[in-house]
CSV table of N, CA and C and ligand atoms in Angstrom, one decimal:
chain,number,residue,atom,x,y,z
A,13,UNK,N,0.9,-0.7,-0.3
A,13,UNK,CA,-0.2,0.3,0.2
A,13,UNK,C,0.8,1.4,0.0
A,14,UNK,N,0.5,1.9,-1.0
A,14,UNK,CA,1.2,3.2,-1.1
A,14,UNK,C,0.6,4.7,0.0
A,15,UNK,N,1.4,5.2,0.7
A,15,UNK,CA,0.5,6.7,0.7
A,15,UNK,C,1.0,7.9,0.3
A,16,UNK,N,-0.1,8.8,0.0
A,16,UNK,CA,-0.2,10.2,0.0
A,16,UNK,C,-0.6,11.1,0.8
A,17,UNK,N,0.6,11.8,1.1
A,17,UNK,CA,0.4,12.8,2.2
A,17,UNK,C,0.5,14.2,1.6
A,18,UNK,N,-0.6,15.0,1.7
A,18,UNK,CA,-0.3,16.5,1.4
A,18,UNK,C,0.0,17.2,2.9
A,19,UNK,N,1.1,18.1,2.1
A,19,UNK,CA,2.0,18.4,3.4
A,19,UNK,C,2.3,20.3,3.3
A,20,UNK,N,1.9,20.9,4.0
A,20,UNK,CA,2.1,22.5,3.9
A,20,UNK,C,3.8,22.7,4.9
A,21,UNK,N,4.1,23.8,4.9
A,21,UNK,CA,5.3,23.9,5.1
A,21,UNK,C,5.8,25.6,4.9
A,22,UNK,N,6.0,26.4,5.7
A,22,UNK,CA,6.2,27.7,5.6
A,22,UNK,C,7.0,27.7,4.4
A,23,UNK,N,7.3,28.9,3.1
A,23,UNK,CA,8.0,29.4,2.4
A,23,UNK,C,9.4,29.6,2.5
A,24,UNK,N,9.4,30.2,4.1
A,24,UNK,CA,10.8,30.6,4.9
A,24,UNK,C,10.6,29.5,6.0
A,25,UNK,N,12.0,28.5,5.5
A,25,UNK,CA,12.5,27.4,6.4
A,25,UNK,C,12.6,27.4,7.8
A,26,UNK,N,12.8,29.0,8.0
A,26,UNK,CA,12.8,28.9,9.8
A,26,UNK,C,11.3,29.7,10.5
A,27,UNK,N,10.9,29.7,9.7
A,27,UNK,CA,9.8,30.7,10.3
A,27,UNK,C,8.9,29.8,10.8
A,28,UNK,N,8.6,30.5,12.0
A,28,UNK,CA,7.3,29.3,13.2
A,28,UNK,C,6.5,30.0,13.6
A,29,UNK,N,5.2,29.5,13.1
A,29,UNK,CA,4.2,30.2,13.6
A,29,UNK,C,3.7,30.0,14.8
A,30,UNK,N,2.6,30.9,15.5
A,30,UNK,CA,2.6,30.5,17.2
A,30,UNK,C,1.7,29.8,17.1
A,31,UNK,N,1.8,28.9,18.1
A,31,UNK,CA,1.1,28.3,18.4
A,31,UNK,C,-0.8,28.1,18.2
A,32,UNK,N,-1.1,29.3,18.2
A,32,UNK,CA,-2.6,29.0,18.0
A,32,UNK,C,-2.7,29.3,16.6
A,33,UNK,N,-1.7,30.2,15.8
A,33,UNK,CA,-1.8,30.3,13.9
A,33,UNK,C,-2.0,28.7,13.4
A,34,UNK,N,-1.0,27.8,14.2
A,34,UNK,CA,-0.6,26.6,13.7
A,34,UNK,C,-1.7,26.0,13.9
A,35,UNK,N,-2.3,26.2,15.2
A,35,UNK,CA,-4.0,25.1,15.4
A,35,UNK,C,-4.9,25.4,14.8
A,36,UNK,N,-5.1,26.7,14.4
A,36,UNK,CA,-6.2,27.1,13.7
A,36,UNK,C,-5.9,26.7,11.9
A,37,UNK,N,-4.8,26.7,11.2
A,37,UNK,CA,-4.2,26.3,9.7
A,37,UNK,C,-4.9,24.4,10.2
A,38,UNK,N,-4.3,23.8,11.0
A,38,UNK,CA,-4.5,22.5,11.2
A,38,UNK,C,-5.9,22.4,11.5
A,39,UNK,N,-6.5,23.2,11.8
A,39,UNK,CA,-8.4,22.9,12.0
A,39,UNK,C,-8.7,22.8,10.5
A,40,UNK,N,-8.5,24.3,10.0
A,40,UNK,CA,-8.4,24.5,8.6
A,40,UNK,C,-8.2,23.0,7.4
A,41,UNK,N,-6.7,22.8,7.6
A,41,UNK,CA,-6.5,21.1,6.9
A,41,UNK,C,-7.5,20.2,7.3
A,42,UNK,N,-7.9,19.8,8.6
A,42,UNK,CA,-9.1,19.3,9.3
A,42,UNK,C,-10.3,18.9,7.8
A,43,UNK,N,-10.6,20.4,7.8
A,43,UNK,CA,-12.2,20.5,7.1
A,43,UNK,C,-11.8,20.4,5.6
A,44,UNK,N,-11.0,20.5,5.4
A,44,UNK,CA,-10.5,20.9,3.6
A,44,UNK,C,-10.4,18.7,3.6
A,45,UNK,N,-10.0,18.1,4.3
A,45,UNK,CA,-9.8,17.1,4.2
A,45,UNK,C,-10.3,16.3,5.2
A,46,UNK,N,-11.4,16.3,5.2
A,46,UNK,CA,-12.1,15.3,6.2
A,46,UNK,C,-12.1,13.7,6.3
A,47,UNK,N,-11.9,13.6,5.0
A,47,UNK,CA,-11.6,11.6,5.1
A,47,UNK,C,-10.0,11.3,5.5
A,48,UNK,N,-9.3,12.4,5.3
A,48,UNK,CA,-8.0,11.8,5.9
A,48,UNK,C,-7.7,10.8,6.9
A,49,UNK,N,-6.9,10.0,6.2
A,49,UNK,CA,-6.5,8.8,7.7
A,49,UNK,C,-6.1,9.8,9.0
A,50,UNK,N,-5.3,10.7,8.6
A,50,UNK,CA,-4.4,11.6,10.1
A,50,UNK,C,-4.0,12.7,9.5
A,51,UNK,N,-4.2,13.8,10.6
A,51,UNK,CA,-4.0,15.0,9.9
A,51,UNK,C,-3.2,15.9,11.3
A,52,UNK,N,-1.8,16.1,10.9
A,52,UNK,CA,-0.8,16.2,12.3
A,52,UNK,C,0.1,17.6,11.8
A,53,UNK,N,0.5,18.2,12.8
A,53,UNK,CA,1.1,19.0,12.8
A,53,UNK,C,2.5,18.7,13.9
A,54,UNK,N,3.7,19.0,12.6
A,54,UNK,CA,5.2,18.6,13.5
A,54,UNK,C,5.7,19.8,13.6
A,55,UNK,N,6.3,20.1,14.8
A,55,UNK,CA,7.4,21.3,15.3
A,55,UNK,C,8.4,20.9,15.1
A,56,UNK,N,9.7,21.1,15.1
A,56,UNK,CA,11.0,20.7,15.0
A,56,UNK,C,11.9,21.8,16.0
A,57,UNK,N,12.9,21.4,16.5
A,57,UNK,CA,13.8,22.9,16.3
A,57,UNK,C,14.8,22.8,15.7
A,58,UNK,N,15.0,22.1,14.9
A,58,UNK,CA,15.7,22.0,13.7
A,58,UNK,C,14.3,22.1,12.5
A,59,UNK,N,15.5,22.5,11.5
A,59,UNK,CA,14.8,22.8,10.1
A,59,UNK,C,15.1,21.3,9.1
A,60,UNK,N,13.8,20.8,8.8
A,60,UNK,CA,13.9,19.7,8.3
A,60,UNK,C,13.3,19.6,6.7
A,61,UNK,N,13.7,18.7,5.9
A,61,UNK,CA,13.2,18.5,4.5
A,61,UNK,C,12.2,17.5,4.6
A,62,UNK,N,11.6,18.5,4.0
A,62,UNK,CA,10.4,17.7,2.9
A,62,UNK,C,10.2,17.2,1.7
A,63,UNK,N,10.5,16.1,1.6
A,63,UNK,CA,10.4,15.3,0.1
A,63,UNK,C,8.7,15.2,-0.2
A,64,UNK,N,9.2,14.6,-1.6
A,64,UNK,CA,7.8,14.3,-2.1
A,64,UNK,C,7.8,13.2,-3.0
A,65,UNK,N,8.7,12.3,-2.1
A,65,UNK,CA,8.8,10.9,-2.3
A,65,UNK,C,8.9,10.7,-3.7
A,66,UNK,N,8.2,9.9,-3.9
A,66,UNK,CA,8.2,9.5,-5.7
A,66,UNK,C,7.6,10.1,-6.8
A,67,UNK,N,7.2,11.8,-6.4
A,67,UNK,CA,6.9,12.5,-7.2
A,67,UNK,C,7.8,13.5,-7.3
A,68,UNK,N,9.8,12.8,-6.9
A,68,UNK,CA,10.6,13.6,-7.1
A,68,UNK,C,10.9,13.5,-8.6
A,69,UNK,N,11.0,14.9,-8.9
A,69,UNK,CA,10.9,15.3,-10.0
A,69,UNK,C,12.0,16.1,-10.6
A,70,UNK,N,13.4,16.2,-10.1
A,70,UNK,CA,14.5,16.7,-10.1
A,70,UNK,C,15.0,17.9,-9.9
A,71,UNK,N,15.9,18.9,-9.9
A,71,UNK,CA,16.2,20.2,-9.5
A,71,UNK,C,16.8,21.0,-10.6
A,72,UNK,N,16.4,22.4,-10.9
A,72,UNK,CA,16.9,23.3,-12.0
A,72,UNK,C,17.1,24.7,-11.3
A,73,UNK,N,18.2,25.1,-12.5
A,73,UNK,CA,18.5,26.3,-11.9
A,73,UNK,C,17.2,27.3,-11.9
A,74,UNK,N,16.9,28.3,-11.0
A,74,UNK,CA,15.9,29.5,-11.0
A,74,UNK,C,15.6,30.0,-12.4
A,75,UNK,N,16.8,30.5,-12.4
A,75,UNK,CA,17.2,31.8,-13.2
A,75,UNK,C,17.8,30.9,-14.7
A,76,UNK,N,18.7,30.0,-15.1
A,76,UNK,CA,19.3,29.5,-16.4
A,76,UNK,C,18.3,28.2,-16.7
A,77,UNK,N,17.8,27.4,-15.8
A,77,UNK,CA,17.0,26.3,-16.2
A,77,UNK,C,17.8,25.2,-16.3
A,78,UNK,N,19.2,25.1,-15.9
A,78,UNK,CA,20.3,24.3,-15.9
A,78,UNK,C,20.0,23.1,-15.0
A,79,UNK,N,19.9,21.7,-15.4
A,79,UNK,CA,19.7,20.3,-14.4
A,79,UNK,C,21.3,20.6,-13.6
A,80,UNK,N,20.2,20.8,-12.3
A,80,UNK,CA,21.5,20.8,-11.5
A,80,UNK,C,21.4,20.2,-9.9
A,81,UNK,N,20.8,18.9,-10.4
A,81,UNK,CA,20.5,17.8,-9.5
A,81,UNK,C,21.3,17.2,-8.8
A,82,UNK,N,22.5,17.0,-9.3
A,82,UNK,CA,23.8,16.1,-8.7
A,82,UNK,C,24.2,17.5,-8.1
A,83,UNK,N,24.3,18.5,-8.6
A,83,UNK,CA,25.0,19.4,-7.5
A,83,UNK,C,24.1,20.0,-6.1
A,84,UNK,N,22.6,19.5,-5.9
A,84,UNK,CA,22.3,19.9,-5.2
A,84,UNK,C,22.5,19.0,-4.7
A,85,UNK,N,22.0,17.9,-4.6
A,85,UNK,CA,22.6,16.4,-3.5
A,85,UNK,C,23.5,16.9,-3.1
A,86,UNK,N,24.6,16.9,-3.4
A,86,UNK,CA,26.1,17.0,-2.7
A,86,UNK,C,25.7,18.4,-2.0
A,87,UNK,N,25.1,19.6,-2.2
A,87,UNK,CA,25.3,20.8,-1.2
A,87,UNK,C,23.7,20.4,0.1
A,88,UNK,N,22.9,19.3,-0.5
A,88,UNK,CA,22.0,18.9,0.4
A,88,UNK,C,23.0,18.3,1.4
A,89,UNK,N,24.2,17.4,0.8
A,89,UNK,CA,24.4,16.1,2.1
A,89,UNK,C,25.6,17.0,3.1
A,90,UNK,N,25.9,18.2,2.4
A,90,UNK,CA,27.2,19.1,3.3
A,90,UNK,C,25.9,20.3,3.9
A,91,UNK,N,24.8,20.4,4.2
A,91,UNK,CA,23.9,21.2,4.7
A,91,UNK,C,23.6,20.4,5.7
A,92,UNK,N,23.3,19.3,5.8
A,92,UNK,CA,22.3,18.6,6.3
A,92,UNK,C,23.2,18.2,7.7
A,93,UNK,N,24.5,18.2,7.3
A,93,UNK,CA,25.7,17.6,8.3
A,93,UNK,C,25.6,19.2,9.4
A,94,UNK,N,24.9,20.4,9.3
A,94,UNK,CA,25.3,21.2,9.6
A,94,UNK,C,23.4,21.8,10.0
A,95,UNK,N,22.8,20.6,10.1
A,95,UNK,CA,21.2,20.5,10.8
A,95,UNK,C,20.5,21.5,9.7
A,96,UNK,N,20.8,21.8,8.5
A,96,UNK,CA,20.3,23.0,7.6
A,96,UNK,C,20.2,23.9,8.2
A,97,UNK,N,21.3,24.4,8.9
A,97,UNK,CA,20.9,25.7,10.0
A,97,UNK,C,21.1,27.0,8.6
A,98,UNK,N,21.9,26.4,7.5
A,98,UNK,CA,22.8,27.3,6.4
A,98,UNK,C,22.4,26.7,5.4
A,99,UNK,N,21.5,27.3,4.8
A,99,UNK,CA,20.7,26.8,3.3
A,99,UNK,C,21.4,27.6,1.9
A,100,UNK,N,22.5,28.7,2.6
A,100,UNK,CA,22.9,29.5,1.1
A,100,UNK,C,23.9,29.0,0.2
A,101,UNK,N,23.2,29.1,-1.0
A,101,UNK,CA,24.2,28.3,-1.9
A,101,UNK,C,24.7,29.3,-3.2
A,102,UNK,N,25.5,28.4,-4.0
A,102,UNK,CA,25.4,29.4,-5.2
A,102,UNK,C,25.3,28.4,-6.7
A,103,UNK,N,25.1,28.6,-7.7
A,103,UNK,CA,24.7,27.5,-8.3
A,103,UNK,C,25.4,27.0,-9.3
A,104,UNK,N,25.7,26.2,-9.7
A,104,UNK,CA,27.7,25.6,-10.4
A,104,UNK,C,27.4,26.1,-12.3
A,105,UNK,N,25.8,26.5,-12.6
A,105,UNK,CA,25.4,27.2,-14.2
A,105,UNK,C,26.3,28.1,-14.4
A,106,UNK,N,25.6,28.9,-13.2
A,106,UNK,CA,25.7,30.6,-13.7
A,106,UNK,C,25.4,31.1,-12.6
A,107,UNK,N,26.2,30.7,-11.2
A,107,UNK,CA,26.9,31.4,-10.2
A,107,UNK,C,25.7,31.9,-9.1
A,108,UNK,N,24.7,31.9,-9.7
A,108,UNK,CA,23.2,32.4,-8.8
A,108,UNK,C,23.4,32.2,-7.1
A,109,UNK,N,23.8,33.3,-6.5
A,109,UNK,CA,23.3,33.0,-5.2
A,109,UNK,C,21.9,32.9,-4.5
A,110,UNK,N,21.3,31.6,-4.3
A,110,UNK,CA,20.0,31.1,-3.5
A,110,UNK,C,20.4,30.8,-2.7
A,111,UNK,N,19.4,29.7,-2.3
A,111,UNK,CA,19.5,28.9,-1.3
A,111,UNK,C,19.0,27.5,-2.1
A,112,UNK,N,19.1,26.4,-1.1
A,112,UNK,CA,18.5,24.9,-1.4
A,112,UNK,C,16.9,24.8,-1.2
A,113,UNK,N,16.8,26.0,-0.9
A,113,UNK,CA,15.3,25.7,-0.8
A,113,UNK,C,14.5,26.4,-1.8
A,114,UNK,N,15.4,27.4,-2.7
A,114,UNK,CA,14.5,28.6,-3.5
A,114,UNK,C,15.4,27.9,-4.9
A,115,UNK,N,15.5,26.7,-5.0
A,115,UNK,CA,16.1,26.3,-6.4
A,115,UNK,C,14.6,25.9,-7.2
A,116,UNK,N,14.6,25.6,-8.3
A,116,UNK,CA,13.0,24.8,-8.9
A,116,UNK,C,13.0,23.8,-9.1
A,117,UNK,N,12.1,23.0,-8.0
A,117,UNK,CA,11.8,22.3,-8.1
A,117,UNK,C,10.9,21.1,-9.0
A,118,UNK,N,11.4,20.6,-9.9
A,118,UNK,CA,10.3,19.2,-10.4
A,118,UNK,C,9.1,19.4,-10.2
A,119,UNK,N,9.3,18.8,-8.5
A,119,UNK,CA,7.9,18.7,-8.0
A,119,UNK,C,8.2,19.4,-6.7
A,120,UNK,N,6.9,19.8,-6.2
A,120,UNK,CA,7.7,21.0,-5.2
A,120,UNK,C,8.0,19.9,-3.9
A,121,UNK,N,9.3,20.4,-3.1
A,121,UNK,CA,9.7,20.1,-2.1
A,121,UNK,C,10.3,21.3,-0.9
A,122,UNK,N,10.3,21.3,0.0
A,122,UNK,CA,11.0,22.4,0.9
A,122,UNK,C,11.2,22.1,2.5
A,123,UNK,N,11.9,22.9,2.6
A,123,UNK,CA,12.1,22.8,3.8
A,123,UNK,C,11.6,23.7,5.2
A,124,UNK,N,11.4,23.4,6.4
A,124,UNK,CA,10.9,23.9,7.4
A,124,UNK,C,11.0,23.1,8.9
A,125,UNK,N,10.9,23.9,10.0
A,125,UNK,CA,11.0,24.0,11.3
A,125,UNK,C,9.3,23.5,11.3
A,126,UNK,N,7.9,23.7,10.8
A,126,UNK,CA,6.7,23.2,10.9
A,126,UNK,C,6.0,22.5,10.1
A,127,UNK,N,5.4,21.3,9.9
A,127,UNK,CA,4.6,21.0,8.8
A,127,UNK,C,3.3,20.5,9.6
A,128,UNK,N,2.5,20.6,8.4
A,128,UNK,CA,1.2,20.7,8.8
A,128,UNK,C,0.8,19.5,7.9
A,129,UNK,N,0.4,18.1,8.1
A,129,UNK,CA,0.5,17.0,7.1
A,129,UNK,C,-0.7,16.5,6.8
A,130,UNK,N,-1.3,15.9,6.0
A,130,UNK,CA,-2.5,15.4,6.1
A,130,UNK,C,-2.2,13.6,4.9
A,131,UNK,N,-2.6,12.8,6.0
A,131,UNK,CA,-2.0,11.3,5.2
A,131,UNK,C,-3.7,11.0,4.8
A,132,UNK,N,-3.1,10.9,3.7
A,132,UNK,CA,-3.8,10.3,2.6
A,132,UNK,C,-5.7,10.8,2.5
A,133,UNK,N,-5.4,12.2,2.3
A,133,UNK,CA,-6.0,13.2,1.8
A,133,UNK,C,-7.5,13.1,1.6
A,134,UNK,N,-7.7,12.2,0.4
A,134,UNK,CA,-9.0,12.1,0.0
A,134,UNK,C,-9.4,12.6,-0.7
A,135,UNK,N,-8.6,13.9,-1.3
A,135,UNK,CA,-8.9,14.9,-2.0
A,135,UNK,C,-8.2,15.3,-3.2
A,136,UNK,N,-8.4,15.8,-4.5
A,136,UNK,CA,-7.4,15.1,-5.6
A,136,UNK,C,-6.7,16.2,-5.6
A,137,UNK,N,-7.2,18.1,-4.9
A,137,UNK,CA,-6.1,19.0,-5.0
A,137,UNK,C,-6.8,19.8,-3.8
A,138,UNK,N,-6.3,20.9,-3.4
A,138,UNK,CA,-6.8,22.0,-2.8
A,138,UNK,C,-7.1,23.3,-3.6
A,139,UNK,N,-7.8,24.2,-3.9
A,139,UNK,CA,-8.0,25.1,-4.5
A,139,UNK,C,-6.9,26.7,-4.1
A,140,UNK,N,-6.4,27.5,-5.0
A,140,UNK,CA,-5.9,28.5,-4.5
A,140,UNK,C,-6.6,29.3,-3.7
A,141,UNK,N,-8.0,29.4,-3.4
A,141,UNK,CA,-8.4,29.8,-2.6
A,141,UNK,C,-8.4,29.4,-1.1
A,142,UNK,N,-8.2,27.9,-0.8
A,142,UNK,CA,-7.9,27.6,0.3
A,142,UNK,C,-6.6,27.3,0.7
A,143,UNK,N,-5.7,27.4,-0.6
A,143,UNK,CA,-4.5,27.5,-0.4
A,143,UNK,C,-4.2,28.5,0.5
A,144,UNK,N,-4.8,29.8,0.1
A,144,UNK,CA,-4.3,31.5,0.7
A,144,UNK,C,-5.1,31.1,1.7
A,145,UNK,N,-6.7,30.5,2.1
A,145,UNK,CA,-6.9,30.9,3.1
A,145,UNK,C,-6.7,29.9,4.3
A,146,UNK,N,-5.5,28.6,4.1
A,146,UNK,CA,-4.6,28.5,4.9
A,146,UNK,C,-3.5,29.0,5.0
A,147,UNK,N,-2.9,29.7,4.3
A,147,UNK,CA,-1.8,31.2,4.4
A,147,UNK,C,-2.5,31.8,5.8
A,148,UNK,N,-3.4,32.7,5.4
A,148,UNK,CA,-3.9,33.4,6.4
A,148,UNK,C,-4.6,32.9,7.7
A,149,UNK,N,-4.9,31.5,7.9
A,149,UNK,CA,-4.7,31.0,8.9
A,149,UNK,C,-3.2,30.8,9.8
A,150,UNK,N,-1.9,30.5,8.9
A,150,UNK,CA,-1.3,29.8,9.8
A,150,UNK,C,-0.8,31.4,9.6
A,151,UNK,N,-0.5,32.5,9.0
A,151,UNK,CA,-0.2,33.9,9.3
A,151,UNK,C,1.2,34.3,8.4
A,152,UNK,N,1.5,33.3,7.6
A,152,UNK,CA,2.5,33.5,6.4
A,152,UNK,C,2.1,32.8,5.3
A,153,UNK,N,3.3,32.6,4.5
A,153,UNK,CA,3.0,32.3,3.2
A,153,UNK,C,3.2,30.4,3.5
A,154,UNK,N,2.9,29.9,2.5
A,154,UNK,CA,3.2,28.4,3.2
A,154,UNK,C,3.4,27.8,1.5
A,155,UNK,N,4.3,26.4,1.7
A,155,UNK,CA,4.5,25.8,-0.1
A,155,UNK,C,3.7,24.4,0.5
A,156,UNK,N,3.1,24.1,-0.9
A,156,UNK,CA,2.0,23.3,-0.5
A,156,UNK,C,3.4,21.9,-1.1
A,157,UNK,N,3.2,20.6,-0.8
A,157,UNK,CA,3.9,19.0,-1.0
A,157,UNK,C,3.2,18.3,-1.1
A,158,UNK,N,3.2,17.8,-2.2
A,158,UNK,CA,2.5,16.3,-2.3
A,158,UNK,C,3.5,15.2,-2.2
A,159,UNK,N,3.3,14.4,-1.4
A,159,UNK,CA,4.4,13.2,-1.3
A,159,UNK,C,3.5,11.9,-1.2
A,160,UNK,N,4.5,11.1,-2.1
A,160,UNK,CA,3.8,9.8,-2.3
A,160,UNK,C,5.1,9.2,-1.8
A,161,UNK,N,4.6,8.0,-1.2
A,161,UNK,CA,6.0,7.2,-0.8
A,161,UNK,C,5.4,6.1,-0.9
B,29,LIG,ZN1,22.0,28.6,-13.8
């Protein structure tokens, strides 16, 4: 059996909404995915990477669109050793100063200290209006990640 997760993390990897904001966003996510097996928030002291599982579709440069997947994985290894405390990176193709979170993921993935996740949410997708409502509830811009494992 494979599982599908609908995960929301802040666009800013270090951002941490207040507990009541997390609770509001979680309540809303439960309403949007009432048939989910489980809806929960995970908060961690360190920054974690939230991948998209089998949906993974590589990494390209946000400026010149070069395939930088191999470089990104090497940079990830180095960043992991510092618990993702510093995600700054310069792309090898056109020397763009960016971060490991701001490259172009073929399928969205991202870093965060908090993740709101619905396991097997039972919906095809959330709408842009629903995404905006989640942003408002959390009090910051969220990134949506569909993970298939
Ligand atoms: Zn480039």
